[in-house]
CSV table of C-alpha atoms in Angstrom, one decimal:
chain,number,residue,atom,x,y,z
A,99,UNK,CA,20.8,-12.5,7.5
A,100,UNK,CA,18.9,-14.3,4.8
A,101,UNK,CA,17.4,-17.7,6.1
A,102,UNK,CA,17.0,-20.4,3.5
A,103,UNK,CA,14.9,-23.9,3.8
A,104,UNK,CA,16.8,-26.7,4.7
A,105,UNK,CA,16.2,-28.5,1.4
A,106,UNK,CA,17.3,-25.3,-0.7
A,107,UNK,CA,20.5,-24.9,1.5
A,108,UNK,CA,21.3,-28.7,0.9
A,109,UNK,CA,20.8,-28.3,-2.8
A,110,UNK,CA,23.1,-25.2,-2.9
A,111,UNK,CA,25.9,-27.1,-0.9
A,112,UNK,CA,25.9,-30.1,-2.8
A,113,UNK,CA,26.1,-28.0,-6.3
A,114,UNK,CA,29.7,-28.2,-7.0
A,115,UNK,CA,29.1,-32.3,-7.3
A,116,UNK,CA,26.0,-32.8,-8.3
A,117,UNK,CA,25.3,-29.9,-10.3
A,118,UNK,CA,22.0,-27.6,-9.8
A,119,UNK,CA,19.1,-26.2,-12.2
A,120,UNK,CA,17.8,-23.0,-10.7
A,121,UNK,CA,14.3,-21.4,-11.5
A,122,UNK,CA,13.2,-18.3,-11.3
A,123,UNK,CA,9.7,-17.1,-10.7
A,124,UNK,CA,8.6,-13.4,-11.3
A,125,UNK,CA,5.4,-11.7,-10.5
A,126,UNK,CA,4.7,-8.4,-12.1
A,127,UNK,CA,1.7,-6.1,-11.4
A,128,UNK,CA,1.1,-4.3,-14.6
A,129,UNK,CA,-1.9,-2.0,-15.5
A,130,UNK,CA,-4.4,-2.0,-17.9
A,131,UNK,CA,-3.9,0.6,-20.2
A,132,UNK,CA,-7.0,1.7,-20.7
A,133,UNK,CA,-8.7,1.7,-17.1
A,134,UNK,CA,-5.4,1.8,-15.1
A,135,UNK,CA,-6.6,-1.5,-13.1
A,136,UNK,CA,-4.1,-3.8,-11.6
A,137,UNK,CA,-3.4,-6.9,-13.9
A,138,UNK,CA,-0.7,-9.1,-12.1
A,139,UNK,CA,0.8,-11.8,-14.2
A,140,UNK,CA,3.0,-14.4,-12.9
A,141,UNK,CA,6.0,-16.0,-15.2
A,142,UNK,CA,8.4,-18.5,-14.6
A,143,UNK,CA,11.5,-20.4,-16.2
A,144,UNK,CA,9.7,-23.6,-16.7
A,145,UNK,CA,7.9,-24.7,-19.8
A,146,UNK,CA,4.6,-25.5,-18.5
A,147,UNK,CA,2.2,-23.5,-16.3
A,148,UNK,CA,2.2,-24.3,-12.7
A,149,UNK,CA,0.6,-22.8,-9.3
A,150,UNK,CA,3.0,-22.9,-6.4
A,151,UNK,CA,2.9,-21.3,-3.1
A,152,UNK,CA,5.1,-18.4,-2.4
A,153,UNK,CA,6.4,-16.0,0.2
A,154,UNK,CA,5.3,-12.2,0.0
A,155,UNK,CA,7.6,-9.3,1.2
A,156,UNK,CA,5.0,-8.7,4.1
A,157,UNK,CA,6.0,-12.3,5.6
A,158,UNK,CA,2.8,-13.9,4.8
A,159,UNK,CA,2.3,-16.7,1.9
A,160,UNK,CA,-0.1,-16.7,-1.5
A,161,UNK,CA,-0.9,-19.1,-3.8
A,162,UNK,CA,0.0,-17.7,-7.2
A,163,UNK,CA,-0.3,-19.1,-11.0
A,164,UNK,CA,2.6,-19.0,-13.2
A,165,UNK,CA,2.8,-19.3,-16.8
A,166,UNK,CA,5.5,-21.2,-18.4
A,167,UNK,CA,7.3,-21.2,-21.5
A,168,UNK,CA,8.3,-17.9,-22.2
A,169,UNK,CA,12.4,-18.4,-22.1
A,170,UNK,CA,12.4,-16.7,-19.0
A,171,UNK,CA,16.0,-15.5,-17.6
A,172,UNK,CA,17.2,-13.7,-14.6
A,173,UNK,CA,20.5,-12.3,-14.4
A,174,UNK,CA,22.3,-9.8,-12.3
A,175,UNK,CA,20.9,-10.7,-8.8
A,176,UNK,CA,23.3,-9.3,-6.2
A,177,UNK,CA,23.3,-9.1,-2.5
A,178,UNK,CA,25.7,-6.2,-1.3
A,179,UNK,CA,25.9,-4.2,2.3
A,180,UNK,CA,26.0,-0.9,0.6
A,181,UNK,CA,23.6,1.8,-1.5
A,182,UNK,CA,24.6,0.3,-4.6
A,183,UNK,CA,21.9,0.4,-7.2
A,184,UNK,CA,22.3,-2.7,-9.0
A,185,UNK,CA,19.0,-3.4,-11.4
A,186,UNK,CA,18.2,-7.1,-12.2
A,187,UNK,CA,17.4,-8.0,-15.5
A,188,UNK,CA,14.3,-10.0,-16.9
A,189,UNK,CA,14.3,-11.4,-20.3
A,190,UNK,CA,11.4,-13.1,-22.2
A,191,UNK,CA,11.1,-14.6,-25.4
A,192,UNK,CA,9.5,-12.0,-28.0
A,193,UNK,CA,7.2,-14.6,-29.4
A,194,UNK,CA,5.6,-15.8,-26.6
A,195,UNK,CA,2.0,-14.8,-26.6
A,196,UNK,CA,2.0,-14.1,-22.8
A,197,UNK,CA,5.2,-12.1,-23.1
A,198,UNK,CA,3.2,-9.9,-25.9
A,199,UNK,CA,0.3,-9.6,-23.7
A,200,UNK,CA,2.6,-8.4,-20.8
A,201,UNK,CA,4.5,-5.6,-22.8
A,202,UNK,CA,1.9,-4.8,-25.2
A,203,UNK,CA,-1.2,-5.5,-24.1
A,204,UNK,CA,-0.5,-4.1,-20.3
A,205,UNK,CA,1.5,-1.0,-19.0
A,206,UNK,CA,4.8,-2.3,-17.1
A,207,UNK,CA,5.8,1.1,-16.4
A,208,UNK,CA,7.1,1.1,-12.6
A,209,UNK,CA,5.2,-2.1,-12.4
A,210,UNK,CA,5.9,-3.7,-9.1
A,211,UNK,CA,7.9,-6.8,-9.6
A,212,UNK,CA,8.8,-9.7,-7.1
A,213,UNK,CA,11.3,-12.5,-8.1
A,214,UNK,CA,11.5,-15.7,-6.2
A,215,UNK,CA,14.1,-18.9,-6.9
A,216,UNK,CA,14.7,-22.3,-6.1
A,217,UNK,CA,16.0,-25.3,-7.8
A,218,UNK,CA,14.8,-28.2,-9.3
A,219,UNK,CA,15.6,-31.9,-9.2
A,220,UNK,CA,14.1,-34.9,-11.6
A,221,UNK,CA,11.5,-32.4,-12.7
A,222,UNK,CA,10.3,-31.5,-9.4
A,223,UNK,CA,11.2,-28.3,-7.3
A,224,UNK,CA,13.6,-29.0,-4.6
A,225,UNK,CA,11.5,-26.6,-2.3
A,226,UNK,CA,9.0,-23.4,-2.2
A,227,UNK,CA,10.5,-20.7,-4.1
A,228,UNK,CA,12.3,-18.2,-1.8
A,229,UNK,CA,11.9,-14.5,-2.1
A,230,UNK,CA,14.9,-13.0,-3.9
A,231,UNK,CA,14.1,-9.4,-5.1
A,232,UNK,CA,11.5,-7.1,-4.7
A,233,UNK,CA,11.2,-3.8,-7.1
A,234,UNK,CA,9.8,-1.7,-10.1
A,235,UNK,CA,10.0,-2.1,-13.9
A,236,UNK,CA,12.5,0.9,-15.1
A,237,UNK,CA,12.9,0.0,-18.2
A,238,UNK,CA,11.3,-2.5,-20.9
A,239,UNK,CA,12.7,-2.6,-24.7
A,240,UNK,CA,11.5,-5.0,-27.1
A,241,UNK,CA,14.4,-6.0,-29.4
A,242,UNK,CA,12.8,-6.9,-32.9
A,243,UNK,CA,15.1,-8.9,-35.0
A,244,UNK,CA,15.6,-9.1,-38.8
A,245,UNK,CA,14.2,-12.2,-40.6
A,246,UNK,CA,15.7,-15.1,-39.2
A,247,UNK,CA,17.1,-13.3,-36.2
A,248,UNK,CA,16.4,-13.9,-32.3
A,249,UNK,CA,14.7,-11.0,-30.5
A,250,UNK,CA,13.9,-10.5,-27.1
A,251,UNK,CA,12.3,-8.7,-24.2
A,252,UNK,CA,14.5,-7.1,-21.4
A,253,UNK,CA,12.8,-5.7,-18.5
A,254,UNK,CA,15.3,-3.8,-16.2
A,255,UNK,CA,14.1,-4.0,-12.3
A,256,UNK,CA,15.3,-1.5,-10.1
A,257,UNK,CA,15.1,-1.3,-6.2
A,258,UNK,CA,12.4,1.1,-5.6
A,259,UNK,CA,14.3,2.4,-2.6
A,260,UNK,CA,17.3,3.3,-4.5
A,261,UNK,CA,15.3,4.6,-7.1
A,262,UNK,CA,13.5,7.2,-5.0
A,263,UNK,CA,16.9,8.0,-3.3
A,264,UNK,CA,18.5,8.8,-6.9
A,265,UNK,CA,15.5,11.1,-7.4
A,266,UNK,CA,16.2,15.2,-8.1
A,267,UNK,CA,14.1,17.6,-6.2
A,268,UNK,CA,13.9,20.6,-8.5
A,269,UNK,CA,12.4,22.8,-5.7
A,270,UNK,CA,15.7,22.8,-3.9
A,271,UNK,CA,17.0,25.3,-6.6
A,272,UNK,CA,14.0,26.4,-8.6
A,273,UNK,CA,13.8,30.2,-9.1
A,274,UNK,CA,9.9,29.7,-8.9
A,275,UNK,CA,10.3,28.0,-5.5
A,276,UNK,CA,12.4,30.8,-3.9
A,277,UNK,CA,10.1,33.5,-5.2
A,278,UNK,CA,7.3,32.0,-3.6
A,279,UNK,CA,9.1,32.3,-0.3
A,280,UNK,CA,10.0,35.7,-1.0
A,281,UNK,CA,8.9,37.6,-4.3
A,282,UNK,CA,12.1,39.8,-4.4
A,283,UNK,CA,14.4,36.5,-3.8
A,284,UNK,CA,17.0,35.9,-6.9
A,285,UNK,CA,19.3,33.2,-5.5
A,286,UNK,CA,18.1,31.0,-7.9
A,287,UNK,CA,17.6,33.2,-10.7
A,288,UNK,CA,20.1,31.3,-13.0
A,289,UNK,CA,19.4,27.8,-11.5
A,290,UNK,CA,17.6,26.4,-14.6
A,291,UNK,CA,20.8,27.2,-17.1
A,292,UNK,CA,23.9,27.2,-14.5
A,293,UNK,CA,24.7,23.5,-15.7
A,294,UNK,CA,25.2,24.5,-19.3
A,295,UNK,CA,27.6,27.0,-18.3
A,296,UNK,CA,31.2,26.1,-18.7
A,297,UNK,CA,33.7,28.2,-16.7
A,298,UNK,CA,36.9,27.4,-14.8
A,299,UNK,CA,36.9,28.7,-11.4
A,300,UNK,CA,40.4,30.5,-11.6
A,301,UNK,CA,39.0,32.7,-14.6
A,302,UNK,CA,36.9,35.7,-14.5
């Protein structure tokens, strides 16, 4: 069961009457393209840079600096009780310098991501940001618009656990793997091409 701070829970309960202004915080640990060194970057949906204390997945807390003014939007947050894979989409402005430094200057492929959220009232945060999602960057297409158009950067954040569960192990049906066990084993001799063969089961 998810336990929220009392201030945030009260704001969510009062949202139908008073309205609500949600804000999101995204922490991405990308890598330097030359050295491979982890290069974390924090971004949030506000307009100015901000330093806040957030809860980490291991239960501890940390003070982090988040950059603003990137047009950040987070969509697709869902909480389900099954094993469905529901990716979260993090959208950024293409022209923001920090966004360019993140996706072009750093390597975001499979970068760990944490998404926190809270609400804002009168220019102040209602509560400390609450941890909402932990995953890895699966895709990061950059949309370059024509003259006068609007582009953007859309990062698809997937659950690392669900990504691993969906991986296919080729050793299960590899001819090489079978012959490694026994040189004369021909059980998987045609495993690499059988997927391309189309034949109805009742025909020879």
